[in-house]
């Protein structure tokens, strides 16, 4: 079973967190919602989520994950960026070639860790000039090496499916696109 660690800090973007967590769990991925602080984490729009684990209990030398995911939102992304433990965790898992993903404002965290310098990336448009990457692309999702980035709340579903594909669960991603009416939405939008 694939394992994913989702890092949450106060002020995270709820849509970006819950959408991706939900899609991953529908595909039977084991997702650990990890707070960098307290057990309950309040999002940027006042929705509180209970974490499964707190960052202080993660042992980066023993706990094995297939993917580390960072939802955006402000000040959530800044809180992740400014936490030395988060930066150390990302550097360690990057060294182990674990998949890393960030959406919206959260690529600033990967940038702070120096993990985008040789990568292509995207982000919420307002962070384009803040992240230090090799090449910035204005795409829904951007995969570069072990890093997958995305634009913002509206792109969270597509990112969730893309992460399943990157985890080797392409059939599950395909089925969920159908079951969740995502393909139907795209078809109708294309006819509009």
PDB file of C-alpha atoms in Angstrom:
ATOM      1  CA  UNK A   1       0.000   0.000   0.000  1.00  0.00           C
ATOM      2  CA  UNK A   2       1.276   3.450  -0.942  1.00  0.00           C
ATOM      3  CA  UNK A   3       1.812   5.947   1.898  1.00  0.00           C
ATOM      4  CA  UNK A   4       1.499   9.722   1.690  1.00  0.00           C
ATOM      5  CA  UNK A   5       2.319  12.400   4.253  1.00  0.00           C
ATOM      6  CA  UNK A   6       0.275  15.619   3.978  1.00  0.00           C
ATOM      7  CA  UNK A   7       1.795  18.522   5.909  1.00  0.00           C
ATOM      8  CA  UNK A   8      -0.645  21.049   7.342  1.00  0.00           C
ATOM      9  CA  UNK A   9       0.074  24.350   9.046  1.00  0.00           C
ATOM     10  CA  UNK A  10      -2.353  26.949  10.368  1.00  0.00           C
ATOM     11  CA  UNK A  11      -3.834  28.826   7.431  1.00  0.00           C
ATOM     12  CA  UNK A  12      -3.715  26.005   4.864  1.00  0.00           C
ATOM     13  CA  UNK A  13      -6.095  26.097   1.866  1.00  0.00           C
ATOM     14  CA  UNK A  14      -8.892  23.673   2.694  1.00  0.00           C
ATOM     15  CA  UNK A  15      -9.869  22.767  -0.889  1.00  0.00           C
ATOM     16  CA  UNK A  16      -6.278  21.890  -1.778  1.00  0.00           C
ATOM     17  CA  UNK A  17      -5.852  19.731   1.316  1.00  0.00           C
ATOM     18  CA  UNK A  18      -9.176  17.903   1.485  1.00  0.00           C
ATOM     19  CA  UNK A  19      -9.598  17.342  -2.263  1.00  0.00           C
ATOM     20  CA  UNK A  20      -6.223  15.654  -2.677  1.00  0.00           C
ATOM     21  CA  UNK A  21      -6.558  13.684   0.578  1.00  0.00           C
ATOM     22  CA  UNK A  22     -10.003  12.471  -0.500  1.00  0.00           C
ATOM     23  CA  UNK A  23      -8.876  11.380  -3.968  1.00  0.00           C
ATOM     24  CA  UNK A  24      -5.868   9.538  -2.554  1.00  0.00           C
ATOM     25  CA  UNK A  25      -7.958   7.772   0.078  1.00  0.00           C
ATOM     26  CA  UNK A  26     -10.601   6.763  -2.487  1.00  0.00           C
ATOM     27  CA  UNK A  27      -7.755   4.925  -4.250  1.00  0.00           C
ATOM     28  CA  UNK A  28      -6.864   3.182  -0.957  1.00  0.00           C
ATOM     29  CA  UNK A  29      -3.657   5.143  -0.419  1.00  0.00           C
ATOM     30  CA  UNK A  30      -2.684   5.387   3.260  1.00  0.00           C
ATOM     31  CA  UNK A  31      -2.657   9.130   3.971  1.00  0.00           C
ATOM     32  CA  UNK A  32      -1.242  10.591   7.168  1.00  0.00           C
ATOM     33  CA  UNK A  33      -2.469  14.125   7.814  1.00  0.00           C
ATOM     34  CA  UNK A  34       0.439  15.687   9.657  1.00  0.00           C
ATOM     35  CA  UNK A  35       0.206  18.901  11.654  1.00  0.00           C
ATOM     36  CA  UNK A  36       3.381  20.852  12.234  1.00  0.00           C
ATOM     37  CA  UNK A  37       1.915  22.130  15.493  1.00  0.00           C
ATOM     38  CA  UNK A  38      -1.313  21.138  17.281  1.00  0.00           C
ATOM     39  CA  UNK A  39      -3.582  18.137  16.763  1.00  0.00           C
ATOM     40  CA  UNK A  40      -6.294  20.345  15.229  1.00  0.00           C
ATOM     41  CA  UNK A  41      -5.306  22.673  12.382  1.00  0.00           C
ATOM     42  CA  UNK A  42      -7.410  25.620  11.267  1.00  0.00           C
ATOM     43  CA  UNK A  43      -7.457  26.404   7.568  1.00  0.00           C
ATOM     44  CA  UNK A  44      -7.459  29.837   5.958  1.00  0.00           C
ATOM     45  CA  UNK A  45     -11.282  29.820   5.726  1.00  0.00           C
ATOM     46  CA  UNK A  46     -12.009  28.691   9.277  1.00  0.00           C
ATOM     47  CA  UNK A  47     -12.378  24.947   8.657  1.00  0.00           C
ATOM     48  CA  UNK A  48     -10.530  22.852  11.239  1.00  0.00           C
ATOM     49  CA  UNK A  49      -9.053  19.442  10.445  1.00  0.00           C
ATOM     50  CA  UNK A  50      -7.863  16.857  12.956  1.00  0.00           C
ATOM     51  CA  UNK A  51      -4.413  15.541  12.121  1.00  0.00           C
ATOM     52  CA  UNK A  52      -3.463  11.880  12.254  1.00  0.00           C
ATOM     53  CA  UNK A  53       0.036  12.639  13.508  1.00  0.00           C
ATOM     54  CA  UNK A  54       2.109  15.632  14.533  1.00  0.00           C
ATOM     55  CA  UNK A  55       5.412  16.463  12.892  1.00  0.00           C
ATOM     56  CA  UNK A  56       7.340  15.895  16.118  1.00  0.00           C
ATOM     57  CA  UNK A  57       6.443  12.182  15.908  1.00  0.00           C
ATOM     58  CA  UNK A  58       7.701  11.656  12.337  1.00  0.00           C
ATOM     59  CA  UNK A  59      11.080   9.916  12.237  1.00  0.00           C
ATOM     60  CA  UNK A  60      12.579  10.804   8.855  1.00  0.00           C
ATOM     61  CA  UNK A  61      15.100   7.999   9.234  1.00  0.00           C
ATOM     62  CA  UNK A  62      12.471   5.303   9.819  1.00  0.00           C
ATOM     63  CA  UNK A  63       9.109   6.492   8.467  1.00  0.00           C
ATOM     64  CA  UNK A  64       8.846   5.604   4.796  1.00  0.00           C
ATOM     65  CA  UNK A  65       6.543   7.575   2.504  1.00  0.00           C
ATOM     66  CA  UNK A  66       6.021   7.435  -1.233  1.00  0.00           C
ATOM     67  CA  UNK A  67       4.915  11.075  -1.455  1.00  0.00           C
ATOM     68  CA  UNK A  68       5.012  14.234   0.642  1.00  0.00           C
ATOM     69  CA  UNK A  69       2.215  16.688  -0.222  1.00  0.00           C
ATOM     70  CA  UNK A  70       2.010  20.379   0.692  1.00  0.00           C
ATOM     71  CA  UNK A  71      -1.316  22.211   0.299  1.00  0.00           C
ATOM     72  CA  UNK A  72      -1.044  25.945  -0.262  1.00  0.00           C
ATOM     73  CA  UNK A  73      -3.015  28.765   1.300  1.00  0.00           C
ATOM     74  CA  UNK A  74      -1.749  31.680   3.298  1.00  0.00           C
ATOM     75  CA  UNK A  75      -0.403  31.917   5.842  1.00  0.00           C
ATOM     76  CA  UNK A  76      -0.245  28.090   5.802  1.00  0.00           C
ATOM     77  CA  UNK A  77       2.431  27.876   3.109  1.00  0.00           C
ATOM     78  CA  UNK A  78       4.514  30.551   4.829  1.00  0.00           C
ATOM     79  CA  UNK A  79       4.184  28.667   8.126  1.00  0.00           C
ATOM     80  CA  UNK A  80       5.490  25.506   6.444  1.00  0.00           C
ATOM     81  CA  UNK A  81       8.298  27.460   4.749  1.00  0.00           C
ATOM     82  CA  UNK A  82       9.400  29.028   8.016  1.00  0.00           C
ATOM     83  CA  UNK A  83       9.583  25.741   9.945  1.00  0.00           C
ATOM     84  CA  UNK A  84      13.132  24.331   9.934  1.00  0.00           C
ATOM     85  CA  UNK A  85      11.790  20.821  10.650  1.00  0.00           C
ATOM     86  CA  UNK A  86       9.688  20.922   7.468  1.00  0.00           C
ATOM     87  CA  UNK A  87      12.670  22.064   5.407  1.00  0.00           C
ATOM     88  CA  UNK A  88      14.838  19.292   6.876  1.00  0.00           C
ATOM     89  CA  UNK A  89      12.149  16.675   6.231  1.00  0.00           C
ATOM     90  CA  UNK A  90      11.769  17.769   2.598  1.00  0.00           C
ATOM     91  CA  UNK A  91      15.524  17.728   1.993  1.00  0.00           C
ATOM     92  CA  UNK A  92      15.824  14.238   3.482  1.00  0.00           C
ATOM     93  CA  UNK A  93      12.949  12.771   1.484  1.00  0.00           C
ATOM     94  CA  UNK A  94      14.164  14.517  -1.675  1.00  0.00           C
ATOM     95  CA  UNK A  95      17.582  12.929  -1.168  1.00  0.00           C
ATOM     96  CA  UNK A  96      15.775   9.562  -0.997  1.00  0.00           C
ATOM     97  CA  UNK A  97      13.999  10.458  -4.283  1.00  0.00           C
ATOM     98  CA  UNK A  98      10.549  10.452  -2.663  1.00  0.00           C
ATOM     99  CA  UNK A  99       7.851  12.235  -4.672  1.00  0.00           C
ATOM    100  CA  UNK A 100       7.247  15.795  -3.467  1.00  0.00           C
ATOM    101  CA  UNK A 101       4.201  17.828  -4.403  1.00  0.00           C
ATOM    102  CA  UNK A 102       3.077  21.383  -3.692  1.00  0.00           C
ATOM    103  CA  UNK A 103       0.139  23.446  -4.907  1.00  0.00           C
ATOM    104  CA  UNK A 104      -0.730  27.148  -5.014  1.00  0.00           C
ATOM    105  CA  UNK A 105       1.551  29.049  -2.598  1.00  0.00           C
ATOM    106  CA  UNK A 106       3.263  25.897  -1.269  1.00  0.00           C
ATOM    107  CA  UNK A 107       5.997  25.751  -3.948  1.00  0.00           C
ATOM    108  CA  UNK A 108       7.614  28.515  -1.856  1.00  0.00           C
ATOM    109  CA  UNK A 109       8.355  25.784   0.688  1.00  0.00           C
ATOM    110  CA  UNK A 110      10.129  23.602  -1.892  1.00  0.00           C
ATOM    111  CA  UNK A 111      11.956  26.704  -3.117  1.00  0.00           C
ATOM    112  CA  UNK A 112      13.097  27.581   0.409  1.00  0.00           C
ATOM    113  CA  UNK A 113      14.493  24.047   0.711  1.00  0.00           C
ATOM    114  CA  UNK A 114      16.402  24.584  -2.561  1.00  0.00           C
ATOM    115  CA  UNK A 115      14.552  21.732  -4.256  1.00  0.00           C
ATOM    116  CA  UNK A 116      13.332  23.602  -7.349  1.00  0.00           C
ATOM    117  CA  UNK A 117      16.600  25.105  -8.630  1.00  0.00           C
ATOM    118  CA  UNK A 118      17.004  22.465 -11.346  1.00  0.00           C
ATOM    119  CA  UNK A 119      13.267  21.814 -11.814  1.00  0.00           C
ATOM    120  CA  UNK A 120      10.351  23.122 -13.818  1.00  0.00           C
ATOM    121  CA  UNK A 121       7.484  24.270 -11.603  1.00  0.00           C
ATOM    122  CA  UNK A 122       4.243  26.187 -11.374  1.00  0.00           C
ATOM    123  CA  UNK A 123       2.303  27.891  -8.584  1.00  0.00           C
ATOM    124  CA  UNK A 124      -0.492  30.331  -7.894  1.00  0.00           C
ATOM    125  CA  UNK A 125       0.254  33.251 -10.260  1.00  0.00           C
ATOM    126  CA  UNK A 126       1.116  35.650  -7.428  1.00  0.00           C
ATOM    127  CA  UNK A 127       4.070  33.465  -6.397  1.00  0.00           C
ATOM    128  CA  UNK A 128       5.637  33.184  -9.857  1.00  0.00           C
ATOM    129  CA  UNK A 129       8.438  35.643  -9.069  1.00  0.00           C
ATOM    130  CA  UNK A 130       9.031  34.300  -5.563  1.00  0.00           C
ATOM    131  CA  UNK A 131       9.867  30.673  -6.266  1.00  0.00           C
ATOM    132  CA  UNK A 132      13.394  29.907  -7.431  1.00  0.00           C
ATOM    133  CA  UNK A 133      13.051  27.276 -10.142  1.00  0.00           C
ATOM    134  CA  UNK A 134      14.866  26.467 -13.365  1.00  0.00           C
ATOM    135  CA  UNK A 135      11.801  27.188 -15.513  1.00  0.00           C
ATOM    136  CA  UNK A 136       8.328  28.441 -14.575  1.00  0.00           C
ATOM    137  CA  UNK A 137       5.385  27.015 -16.546  1.00  0.00           C
ATOM    138  CA  UNK A 138       1.789  28.206 -16.508  1.00  0.00           C
ATOM    139  CA  UNK A 139       0.268  24.720 -16.642  1.00  0.00           C
ATOM    140  CA  UNK A 140      -2.366  22.957 -14.520  1.00  0.00           C
ATOM    141  CA  UNK A 141       0.280  20.578 -13.157  1.00  0.00           C
ATOM    142  CA  UNK A 142       4.006  20.379 -13.794  1.00  0.00           C
ATOM    143  CA  UNK A 143       6.050  17.227 -13.213  1.00  0.00           C
ATOM    144  CA  UNK A 144       9.817  17.620 -13.071  1.00  0.00           C
ATOM    145  CA  UNK A 145      11.902  14.786 -11.704  1.00  0.00           C
ATOM    146  CA  UNK A 146      10.405  13.793  -8.356  1.00  0.00           C
ATOM    147  CA  UNK A 147       8.506  17.097  -7.959  1.00  0.00           C
ATOM    148  CA  UNK A 148       4.902  17.767  -8.970  1.00  0.00           C
ATOM    149  CA  UNK A 149       3.471  21.283  -8.624  1.00  0.00           C
ATOM    150  CA  UNK A 150       0.074  22.772  -9.399  1.00  0.00           C
ATOM    151  CA  UNK A 151      -1.677  26.152  -9.609  1.00  0.00           C
ATOM    152  CA  UNK A 152      -4.408  26.449  -6.971  1.00  0.00           C
ATOM    153  CA  UNK A 153      -7.811  25.396  -5.617  1.00  0.00           C
ATOM    154  CA  UNK A 154      -9.396  24.829  -9.045  1.00  0.00           C
ATOM    155  CA  UNK A 155      -6.576  22.469 -10.041  1.00  0.00           C
ATOM    156  CA  UNK A 156      -6.670  20.313  -6.894  1.00  0.00           C
ATOM    157  CA  UNK A 157      -8.719  17.490  -8.430  1.00  0.00           C
ATOM    158  CA  UNK A 158      -6.436  17.184 -11.438  1.00  0.00           C
ATOM    159  CA  UNK A 159      -3.431  17.213  -9.118  1.00  0.00           C
ATOM    160  CA  UNK A 160      -4.977  14.428  -7.023  1.00  0.00           C
ATOM    161  CA  UNK A 161      -5.383  12.239 -10.114  1.00  0.00           C
ATOM    162  CA  UNK A 162      -1.873  13.117 -11.319  1.00  0.00           C
ATOM    163  CA  UNK A 163      -0.444  12.100  -7.940  1.00  0.00           C
ATOM    164  CA  UNK A 164      -2.187   8.736  -8.208  1.00  0.00           C
ATOM    165  CA  UNK A 165      -0.581   8.238 -11.615  1.00  0.00           C
ATOM    166  CA  UNK A 166       2.839   9.173 -10.218  1.00  0.00           C
ATOM    167  CA  UNK A 167       2.301   6.638  -7.433  1.00  0.00           C
ATOM    168  CA  UNK A 168       1.739   3.945 -10.058  1.00  0.00           C
ATOM    169  CA  UNK A 169      -2.037   3.949  -9.625  1.00  0.00           C
ATOM    170  CA  UNK A 170      -3.025   5.044 -13.121  1.00  0.00           C
ATOM    171  CA  UNK A 171      -5.975   2.642 -13.365  1.00  0.00           C
ATOM    172  CA  UNK A 172      -7.366   3.998 -10.102  1.00  0.00           C
ATOM    173  CA  UNK A 173      -6.917   7.577 -11.351  1.00  0.00           C
ATOM    174  CA  UNK A 174      -8.744   6.695 -14.562  1.00  0.00           C
ATOM    175  CA  UNK A 175     -11.639   5.070 -12.696  1.00  0.00           C
ATOM    176  CA  UNK A 176     -11.972   7.948 -10.224  1.00  0.00           C
ATOM    177  CA  UNK A 177     -12.024  10.506 -13.036  1.00  0.00           C
ATOM    178  CA  UNK A 178     -15.095   8.632 -14.311  1.00  0.00           C
ATOM    179  CA  UNK A 179     -16.716   7.830 -10.951  1.00  0.00           C
ATOM    180  CA  UNK A 180     -16.367  11.399  -9.634  1.00  0.00           C
ATOM    181  CA  UNK A 181     -17.776  12.857 -12.919  1.00  0.00           C
ATOM    182  CA  UNK A 182     -14.553  14.749 -13.575  1.00  0.00           C
ATOM    183  CA  UNK A 183     -14.438  13.590 -17.210  1.00  0.00           C
ATOM    184  CA  UNK A 184     -18.122  14.521 -17.570  1.00  0.00           C
ATOM    185  CA  UNK A 185     -17.314  18.049 -16.381  1.00  0.00           C
ATOM    186  CA  UNK A 186     -14.465  18.386 -18.860  1.00  0.00           C
ATOM    187  CA  UNK A 187     -16.635  17.074 -21.694  1.00  0.00           C
ATOM    188  CA  UNK A 188     -19.454  19.520 -20.885  1.00  0.00           C
ATOM    189  CA  UNK A 189     -17.018  22.403 -20.512  1.00  0.00           C
ATOM    190  CA  UNK A 190     -15.526  21.551 -23.910  1.00  0.00           C
ATOM    191  CA  UNK A 191     -18.997  21.796 -25.475  1.00  0.00           C
ATOM    192  CA  UNK A 192     -19.804  25.129 -23.817  1.00  0.00           C
TER     193      UNK A 192
END
